[in-house]
Tab-separated table of C-alpha atoms in Angstrom:
chain	number	residue	atom	x	y	z
A	1	MET	CA	21.061	12.505	0.539
A	2	LYS	CA	19.389	12.467	4.118
A	3	LEU	CA	17.319	9.816	5.685
A	4	ARG	CA	14.643	12.196	5.475
A	5	ALA	CA	14.563	13.359	1.594
A	6	VAL	CA	15.065	9.269	1.022
A	7	ILE	CA	12.338	8.155	2.840
A	8	SER	CA	10.683	11.007	1.530
A	9	LYS	CA	11.369	10.392	-1.739
A	10	ILE	CA	10.170	6.511	-1.746
A	11	GLU	CA	6.814	7.634	-0.397
A	12	GLU	CA	6.134	9.699	-3.063
A	13	ARG	CA	5.953	5.480	-4.921
A	14	ILE	CA	4.596	3.425	-1.496
A	15	GLN	CA	2.065	5.422	0.278
A	16	ILE	CA	3.377	4.431	4.215
A	17	ARG	CA	-0.383	5.466	5.739
A	18	GLN	CA	-2.490	2.916	3.393
A	19	ALA	CA	-0.626	0.389	5.758
A	20	GLU	CA	-3.011	-2.096	7.732
A	21	ASP	CA	-3.625	-0.189	11.177
A	22	PHE	CA	-2.479	-3.390	13.121
A	23	ASP	CA	1.253	-2.789	10.977
A	24	ASN	CA	4.547	-1.116	12.528
A	25	VAL	CA	6.030	0.232	9.576
A	26	GLY	CA	8.264	3.583	8.407
A	27	LEU	CA	10.984	4.489	9.862
A	28	LEU	CA	11.638	1.383	12.506
A	29	CYS	CA	15.468	2.574	14.099
A	30	GLY	CA	17.482	5.151	12.666
A	31	VAL	CA	18.325	8.963	12.834
A	32	PRO	CA	16.781	10.875	10.238
A	33	ASP	CA	19.212	13.238	9.470
A	34	ARG	CA	22.086	10.881	9.266
A	35	GLU	CA	23.223	10.967	5.123
A	36	VAL	CA	22.516	7.703	4.048
A	37	SER	CA	25.308	5.911	1.981
A	38	GLY	CA	23.267	2.827	0.067
A	39	ILE	CA	20.630	0.946	0.281
A	40	LEU	CA	20.093	-2.347	1.401
A	41	VAL	CA	16.863	-4.330	-0.074
A	42	CYS	CA	15.763	-7.509	1.523
A	43	HIS	CA	12.437	-9.239	2.544
A	44	ASP	CA	12.850	-9.598	6.094
A	45	ALA	CA	16.063	-7.374	8.577
A	46	LEU	CA	17.791	-9.860	10.570
A	47	GLU	CA	20.896	-10.850	12.042
A	48	ASN	CA	22.541	-11.943	8.578
A	49	VAL	CA	21.569	-8.889	6.223
A	50	VAL	CA	22.565	-6.626	8.776
A	51	GLU	CA	26.021	-8.058	8.590
A	52	GLU	CA	25.834	-8.109	5.009
A	53	ALA	CA	24.230	-4.176	5.251
A	54	ILE	CA	28.017	-3.958	6.817
A	55	GLU	CA	29.520	-5.362	4.028
A	56	LYS	CA	28.094	-3.355	1.343
A	57	ASN	CA	28.549	-0.335	2.817
A	58	CYS	CA	24.756	0.361	3.520
A	59	ASN	CA	23.403	2.068	5.992
A	60	LEU	CA	19.675	1.723	5.280
A	61	ILE	CA	17.939	-1.456	4.935
A	62	VAL	CA	14.724	-1.265	3.530
A	63	CYS	CA	12.747	-4.464	4.058
A	64	PHE	CA	9.241	-6.125	3.660
A	65	HIS	CA	9.024	-7.566	7.274
A	66	PRO	CA	9.040	-5.196	9.699
A	67	ILE	CA	11.646	-6.573	11.978
A	68	ILE	CA	10.251	-4.870	15.333
A	69	PHE	CA	6.542	-6.052	15.260
A	70	SER	CA	5.145	-5.571	19.157
A	71	GLY	CA	7.081	-3.407	21.726
A	72	LEU	CA	10.749	-4.138	23.098
A	73	LYS	CA	10.867	-3.274	26.516
A	74	SER	CA	14.710	-3.523	26.479
A	75	LEU	CA	17.730	-4.404	24.226
A	76	THR	CA	19.688	-7.558	24.870
A	77	GLY	CA	20.141	-9.251	22.449
A	78	LYS	CA	18.231	-12.121	23.550
A	79	ASN	CA	16.275	-13.052	20.756
A	80	TYR	CA	16.260	-12.318	17.060
A	81	VAL	CA	14.306	-9.617	16.640
A	82	GLU	CA	16.431	-7.813	19.531
A	83	ARG	CA	20.251	-9.233	17.911
A	84	ALA	CA	19.300	-7.528	14.611
A	85	VAL	CA	18.078	-4.453	15.456
A	86	LEU	CA	21.044	-3.849	18.206
A	87	LYS	CA	23.512	-4.659	15.260
A	88	ALA	CA	21.590	-2.329	12.978
A	89	ILE	CA	22.180	0.519	16.269
A	90	GLU	CA	25.349	0.014	16.841
A	91	ASN	CA	26.807	0.058	13.611
A	92	LYS	CA	24.094	3.260	12.401
A	93	ILE	CA	21.980	0.822	9.872
A	94	ALA	CA	18.960	2.513	9.740
A	95	ILE	CA	16.205	0.184	9.329
A	96	TYR	CA	12.804	0.866	6.939
A	97	ALA	CA	9.927	-0.976	6.348
A	98	ILE	CA	7.550	-1.126	4.265
A	99	HIS	CA	5.069	-4.879	4.642
A	100	THR	CA	0.827	-3.794	3.812
A	101	ALA	CA	1.165	-0.798	2.542
A	102	PHE	CA	3.216	-2.651	-0.094
A	103	ASP	CA	0.360	-5.376	-0.010
A	104	ASN	CA	-2.687	-2.916	-1.009
A	105	ASP	CA	-0.783	-0.958	-2.923
A	106	PHE	CA	-2.313	-1.573	-6.077
A	107	PHE	CA	1.351	-2.130	-8.463
A	108	GLY	CA	2.684	-4.267	-4.930
A	109	VAL	CA	2.874	-7.581	-3.737
A	110	ASN	CA	-0.253	-8.741	-5.348
A	111	ALA	CA	0.330	-7.229	-8.942
A	112	GLY	CA	4.032	-8.812	-8.196
A	113	ILE	CA	1.861	-12.535	-8.375
A	114	CYS	CA	-0.469	-12.023	-11.152
A	115	ASN	CA	2.411	-10.427	-13.584
A	116	GLN	CA	4.678	-13.873	-12.460
A	117	LEU	CA	1.144	-15.693	-13.552
A	118	GLY	CA	0.326	-13.949	-16.049
A	119	LEU	CA	-3.381	-12.876	-15.394
A	120	LYS	CA	-4.970	-10.401	-16.989
A	121	HIS	CA	-8.216	-7.776	-15.772
A	122	LEU	CA	-6.356	-7.242	-12.488
A	123	LYS	CA	-8.732	-6.079	-9.535
A	124	ILE	CA	-7.985	-5.944	-6.347
A	125	LEU	CA	-9.866	-9.084	-4.009
A	126	GLN	CA	-10.294	-6.995	-0.801
A	127	PRO	CA	-10.794	-3.199	-1.693
A	128	LYS	CA	-10.311	-0.784	1.180
A	129	LYS	CA	-13.665	0.475	2.939
A	130	ASN	CA	-14.515	4.081	5.068
A	131	ASN	CA	-11.620	4.756	2.761
A	132	LEU	CA	-12.421	7.694	1.226
A	133	LYS	CA	-13.466	11.645	1.691
A	134	GLN	CA	-15.433	14.013	0.127
A	135	LEU	CA	-13.772	17.705	0.338
A	136	THR	CA	-16.589	21.039	-0.327
A	137	VAL	CA	-15.881	24.240	-0.738
A	138	PHE	CA	-16.883	27.601	-1.409
A	139	VAL	CA	-14.060	29.994	-3.256
A	140	PRO	CA	-14.356	33.025	-4.660
A	141	LYS	CA	-14.282	32.993	-8.581
A	142	ASP	CA	-11.100	34.354	-9.049
A	143	TYR	CA	-9.539	31.762	-6.867
A	144	SER	CA	-10.942	28.527	-7.966
A	145	GLU	CA	-7.995	26.622	-10.156
A	146	LYS	CA	-5.567	28.239	-7.571
A	147	VAL	CA	-7.605	26.185	-4.955
A	148	LYS	CA	-7.855	23.514	-6.764
A	149	GLU	CA	-4.423	23.088	-7.943
A	150	ALA	CA	-3.523	23.338	-4.491
A	151	LEU	CA	-5.677	20.561	-3.721
A	152	PHE	CA	-4.310	18.587	-6.714
A	153	SER	CA	-1.214	19.137	-5.607
A	154	ALA	CA	-1.788	17.856	-2.306
A	155	GLY	CA	-3.688	14.610	-3.389
A	156	ALA	CA	-7.217	15.198	-4.186
A	157	GLY	CA	-9.087	13.825	-6.778
A	158	ASN	CA	-7.315	10.796	-7.934
A	159	ILE	CA	-9.780	8.917	-8.794
A	160	GLY	CA	-7.852	4.754	-9.531
A	161	PHE	CA	-5.639	6.132	-12.594
A	162	TYR	CA	-7.064	9.278	-13.001
A	163	ASP	CA	-6.156	12.767	-11.314
A	164	GLU	CA	-6.815	15.948	-10.948
A	165	CYS	CA	-11.140	15.152	-10.928
A	166	SER	CA	-12.602	17.833	-9.621
A	167	PHE	CA	-16.830	19.413	-9.629
A	168	THR	CA	-17.219	23.009	-9.956
A	169	ILE	CA	-20.414	24.510	-9.423
A	170	ASN	CA	-21.175	28.366	-9.467
A	171	GLY	CA	-23.263	30.599	-7.873
A	172	ASN	CA	-23.999	33.271	-4.917
A	173	GLY	CA	-22.097	33.146	-1.049
A	174	THR	CA	-22.995	36.004	1.222
A	175	PHE	CA	-21.475	36.768	4.520
A	176	ARG	CA	-21.398	39.660	6.954
A	177	PRO	CA	-18.218	40.620	8.176
A	178	ILE	CA	-19.194	41.584	12.338
A	179	GLU	CA	-16.530	42.550	14.947
A	180	GLY	CA	-12.739	41.189	15.137
A	181	SER	CA	-13.116	40.495	11.690
A	182	ASN	CA	-10.279	40.838	8.905
A	183	PRO	CA	-12.219	40.311	5.858
A	184	PHE	CA	-10.697	39.483	2.203
A	185	SER	CA	-13.755	41.911	0.770
A	186	GLY	CA	-16.368	43.861	2.276
A	187	GLN	CA	-16.924	45.676	4.969
A	188	GLN	CA	-17.481	45.304	8.956
A	189	ASN	CA	-21.822	44.615	9.536
A	190	ILE	CA	-22.368	44.714	5.881
A	191	ARG	CA	-23.589	41.774	4.127
A	192	GLU	CA	-21.113	40.981	1.307
A	193	ASN	CA	-22.562	39.499	-1.913
A	194	ALA	CA	-19.766	37.128	-3.350
A	195	ASP	CA	-19.515	35.265	-7.137
A	196	GLU	CA	-17.878	31.904	-5.677
A	197	ASP	CA	-17.155	28.779	-7.044
A	198	MET	CA	-18.356	24.989	-4.600
A	199	ILE	CA	-15.709	22.510	-5.095
A	200	SER	CA	-15.951	18.994	-4.240
A	201	VAL	CA	-13.322	16.255	-4.742
A	202	ILE	CA	-12.577	12.976	-3.276
A	203	PHE	CA	-9.004	12.343	-1.104
A	204	GLU	CA	-7.830	8.846	0.584
A	205	ASP	CA	-8.690	9.582	4.214
A	206	TYR	CA	-5.222	9.432	5.420
A	207	LYS	CA	-4.501	12.327	3.257
A	208	LYS	CA	-6.903	14.942	4.834
A	209	GLY	CA	-4.537	16.857	6.967
A	210	GLN	CA	-1.903	17.612	4.132
A	211	ILE	CA	-5.371	18.392	1.638
A	212	ILE	CA	-6.712	21.041	4.686
A	213	ASN	CA	-3.413	22.621	4.699
A	214	ALA	CA	-2.880	23.066	1.244
A	215	MET	CA	-6.535	24.363	0.823
A	216	LYS	CA	-6.634	26.589	3.439
A	217	THR	CA	-3.379	28.080	2.065
A	218	ALA	CA	-4.363	28.862	-0.637
A	219	HIS	CA	-7.981	30.338	-0.355
A	220	PRO	CA	-8.078	34.348	0.370
A	221	TYR	CA	-11.020	33.716	3.076
A	222	GLU	CA	-10.281	34.304	6.607
A	223	GLU	CA	-12.899	32.023	8.094
A	224	VAL	CA	-12.732	29.350	4.537
A	225	ALA	CA	-15.850	27.541	4.335
A	226	TYR	CA	-15.487	23.684	3.903
A	227	GLN	CA	-16.890	20.503	4.632
A	228	ILE	CA	-15.662	17.132	4.831
A	229	TYR	CA	-17.727	13.913	4.389
A	230	SER	CA	-17.590	9.959	4.633
A	231	LEU	CA	-18.205	8.058	1.385
A	232	GLU	CA	-19.869	4.584	1.346
A	233	ASN	CA	-17.924	3.672	-1.893
A	234	ASP	CA	-15.204	0.867	-1.796
A	235	ASN	CA	-11.980	2.337	-2.312
A	236	HIS	CA	-11.162	0.012	-5.429
A	237	HIS	CA	-7.718	1.150	-6.140
A	238	SER	CA	-6.257	0.112	-2.939
A	239	GLY	CA	-6.829	-3.288	-0.626
A	240	LEU	CA	-6.201	-6.607	-0.196
A	241	GLY	CA	-5.561	-9.204	-2.217
A	242	MET	CA	-6.201	-9.332	-6.267
A	243	TYR	CA	-7.477	-11.624	-8.949
A	244	GLY	CA	-7.635	-11.342	-12.840
A	245	ASP	CA	-8.071	-14.473	-15.578
A	246	PHE	CA	-5.874	-16.391	-17.833
A	247	GLU	CA	-7.188	-15.965	-21.060
A	248	GLU	CA	-7.414	-19.407	-21.975
A	249	PRO	CA	-7.902	-21.921	-18.534
A	250	MET	CA	-5.790	-24.684	-17.582
A	251	GLU	CA	-7.006	-28.538	-15.832
A	252	GLU	CA	-6.869	-28.486	-11.933
A	253	LYS	CA	-3.809	-30.547	-12.778
A	254	ASP	CA	-1.939	-28.366	-14.767
A	255	PHE	CA	-2.181	-25.397	-12.900
A	256	LEU	CA	-1.295	-26.992	-10.008
A	257	LYS	CA	1.947	-28.020	-12.056
A	258	PHE	CA	2.249	-24.582	-14.211
A	259	VAL	CA	2.179	-22.436	-10.430
A	260	LYS	CA	4.543	-24.706	-9.198
A	261	GLU	CA	6.685	-24.016	-11.860
A	262	LYS	CA	6.402	-20.614	-12.027
A	263	PHE	CA	7.032	-19.970	-8.536
A	264	ASP	CA	9.418	-22.376	-8.106
A	265	LEU	CA	8.300	-24.418	-5.127
A	266	GLU	CA	8.763	-28.414	-3.875
A	267	ILE	CA	5.446	-28.186	-2.550
A	268	ILE	CA	1.811	-26.902	-3.358
A	269	ARG	CA	-0.536	-28.060	-0.313
A	270	HIS	CA	-4.340	-27.936	-1.894
A	271	SER	CA	-7.662	-28.306	-1.026
A	272	ASP	CA	-9.594	-31.268	-2.723
A	273	PHE	CA	-10.102	-30.888	-6.821
A	274	ASN	CA	-13.739	-30.103	-8.278
A	275	GLY	CA	-13.201	-31.033	-11.762
A	276	LYS	CA	-13.305	-27.188	-12.659
A	277	LYS	CA	-10.733	-25.831	-15.115
A	278	ILE	CA	-9.471	-22.387	-13.157
A	279	LYS	CA	-9.805	-19.879	-15.721
A	280	ARG	CA	-10.185	-16.773	-12.946
A	281	VAL	CA	-7.475	-16.625	-10.495
A	282	GLY	CA	-7.086	-15.197	-6.997
A	283	VAL	CA	-4.365	-14.375	-4.500
A	284	LEU	CA	-3.092	-12.569	-1.282
A	285	GLY	CA	0.607	-12.978	-0.825
A	286	GLY	CA	1.461	-13.876	2.727
A	287	SER	CA	-0.874	-15.492	5.377
A	288	GLY	CA	-4.054	-14.826	3.008
A	289	ALA	CA	-6.798	-17.942	4.481
A	290	SER	CA	-8.850	-14.691	5.575
A	291	GLY	CA	-9.364	-13.762	1.497
A	292	ILE	CA	-11.166	-17.031	0.954
A	293	ARG	CA	-14.554	-15.841	1.141
A	294	TYR	CA	-13.550	-12.600	-0.975
A	295	ALA	CA	-12.413	-15.217	-3.690
A	296	LEU	CA	-15.639	-16.950	-3.301
A	297	SER	CA	-17.993	-14.081	-4.035
A	298	LYS	CA	-15.118	-13.093	-7.003
A	299	LYS	CA	-15.931	-16.746	-8.631
A	300	CYS	CA	-12.290	-17.404	-8.221
A	301	ASP	CA	-11.534	-20.882	-9.582
A	302	ALA	CA	-8.368	-21.122	-7.498
A	303	TYR	CA	-6.874	-19.130	-5.040
A	304	LEU	CA	-3.198	-18.595	-4.474
A	305	THR	CA	-1.608	-17.566	-0.954
A	306	GLY	CA	0.693	-19.169	2.974
A	307	ASP	CA	-0.354	-20.409	6.068
A	308	ILE	CA	-3.727	-22.113	5.602
A	309	LYS	CA	-4.702	-23.788	8.534
A	310	TYR	CA	-6.782	-27.613	8.225
A	311	HIS	CA	-10.401	-26.065	8.425
A	312	ASP	CA	-9.790	-23.387	6.098
A	313	PHE	CA	-9.432	-26.097	3.322
A	314	PHE	CA	-12.665	-26.471	3.937
A	315	LEU	CA	-13.308	-24.069	3.223
A	316	ALA	CA	-13.618	-24.332	-0.872
A	317	GLU	CA	-16.873	-26.025	-0.768
A	318	SER	CA	-15.861	-27.849	-4.039
A	319	LYS	CA	-15.992	-24.127	-5.827
A	320	MET	CA	-12.238	-22.981	-5.500
A	321	LEU	CA	-8.886	-24.637	-5.411
A	322	ILE	CA	-7.285	-23.034	-2.588
A	323	CYS	CA	-3.533	-22.960	-2.746
A	324	ASP	CA	-0.923	-23.217	0.293
A	325	ILE	CA	2.130	-22.410	-1.231
A	326	GLY	CA	3.811	-20.761	1.271
A	327	HIS	CA	4.306	-17.460	2.945
A	328	PHE	CA	7.104	-16.612	1.600
A	329	GLU	CA	7.073	-18.371	-1.314
A	330	SER	CA	4.164	-16.269	-2.012
A	331	GLU	CA	6.113	-13.171	-1.496
A	332	GLN	CA	8.975	-13.844	-2.684
A	333	PHE	CA	8.763	-11.683	-5.807
A	334	VAL	CA	8.825	-8.416	-3.299
A	335	THR	CA	12.536	-7.517	-2.703
A	336	GLN	CA	13.183	-7.378	-6.847
A	337	GLN	CA	9.767	-5.301	-6.806
A	338	LEU	CA	11.029	-2.860	-4.279
A	339	PHE	CA	15.307	-3.106	-5.802
A	340	GLU	CA	13.311	-2.062	-8.741
A	341	ILE	CA	11.769	0.614	-7.289
A	342	LEU	CA	14.448	2.060	-5.124
A	343	SER	CA	16.444	1.680	-8.641
A	344	GLN	CA	14.031	4.408	-10.569
A	345	LYS	CA	13.849	6.744	-7.888
A	346	PHE	CA	18.087	6.560	-7.086
A	347	SER	CA	20.368	7.191	-9.107
A	348	THR	CA	23.349	9.052	-7.414
A	349	PHE	CA	24.310	5.803	-4.562
A	350	ALA	CA	24.312	2.404	-4.807
A	351	ILE	CA	20.843	0.190	-4.003
A	352	SER	CA	21.676	-2.980	-3.708
A	353	LYS	CA	19.565	-6.540	-3.464
A	354	SER	CA	20.379	-8.507	-0.565
A	355	ILE	CA	21.414	-12.200	-1.408
A	356	GLU	CA	20.669	-14.033	2.236
A	357	ARG	CA	18.562	-16.119	2.585
A	358	THR	CA	15.493	-15.857	5.537
A	359	ASN	CA	12.635	-17.697	4.778
A	360	PRO	CA	12.690	-19.762	8.489
A	361	VAL	CA	10.461	-22.943	6.886
A	362	ASN	CA	12.596	-25.866	5.341
A	363	TYR	CA	11.209	-28.614	2.849
A	364	PHE	CA	12.582	-32.379	3.718
A	365	ILE	CA	11.102	-34.241	0.367
């Protein structure tokens, strides 16, 4: 299977375009028309991981963190990024990064953390804003189902865990073909009355191009009458972080012991104890100080993330236990999650999980 086709199948499950704007996701290096012999899944595509891919005859590395994050002005091997990329290029190994596309996925990074903790009733902590659009299109009644099918196939009409959602109103449309037109029905210079349906669907902004193309392809009219509106609704099924509840609350120290065991941690940095039992927990894999105020607004009793700075711990305000479990440690389940997803998608060639250590942080206990 060619790399282009492999990427297409990956993106059927993980929508790469839902990544954050600052991120650098997708194919970082590699030739899309090259045949894929094997896939190595990893957290960071460092030089030792590229060497592992060579040994395992894998010419595609699917990584969580993008090894190329900001622009490269040269490739001379002067730092760890350039050495990894050079080795990949020299050995014809492609690198494809997931990162915040998987952070924003409802079943992604943060779902993995919540599942490890056994939390229930999971919800997105920071729902995506300015992400939803509504399309309204006017269609001859006889073509209504054809256009709806095209819209649904292109990804319109998905609301949470429901798809093929739409609303249709029947009415009478008018138009008059003028000189230069080639009408589907009617004659030039004569007003036409048409039995039409008004179809409305909701979609995520990044799908706009493919949905408009599908609609116009399926629509019989030469000029398609449609409108697109931006919705103020938050997208509660896509966004950063997640929160959920324990079935039974825990004492604070018991909670920290529980987290330490579940995540195999050597240390947890945390804010002052406040005497509250822990029932609702917010999580955000990676650097998650930005999620503290969201966790407080959701009335979380504890918040798990990484890379918390000194002053961030004051934000707890004796209302919530802030826990810094480490950047890598909070994302440690990602490689297994991606391995399972790709193993389900591809059965014709090998999917390997990297055994190389890439966490740059060490602890002296």
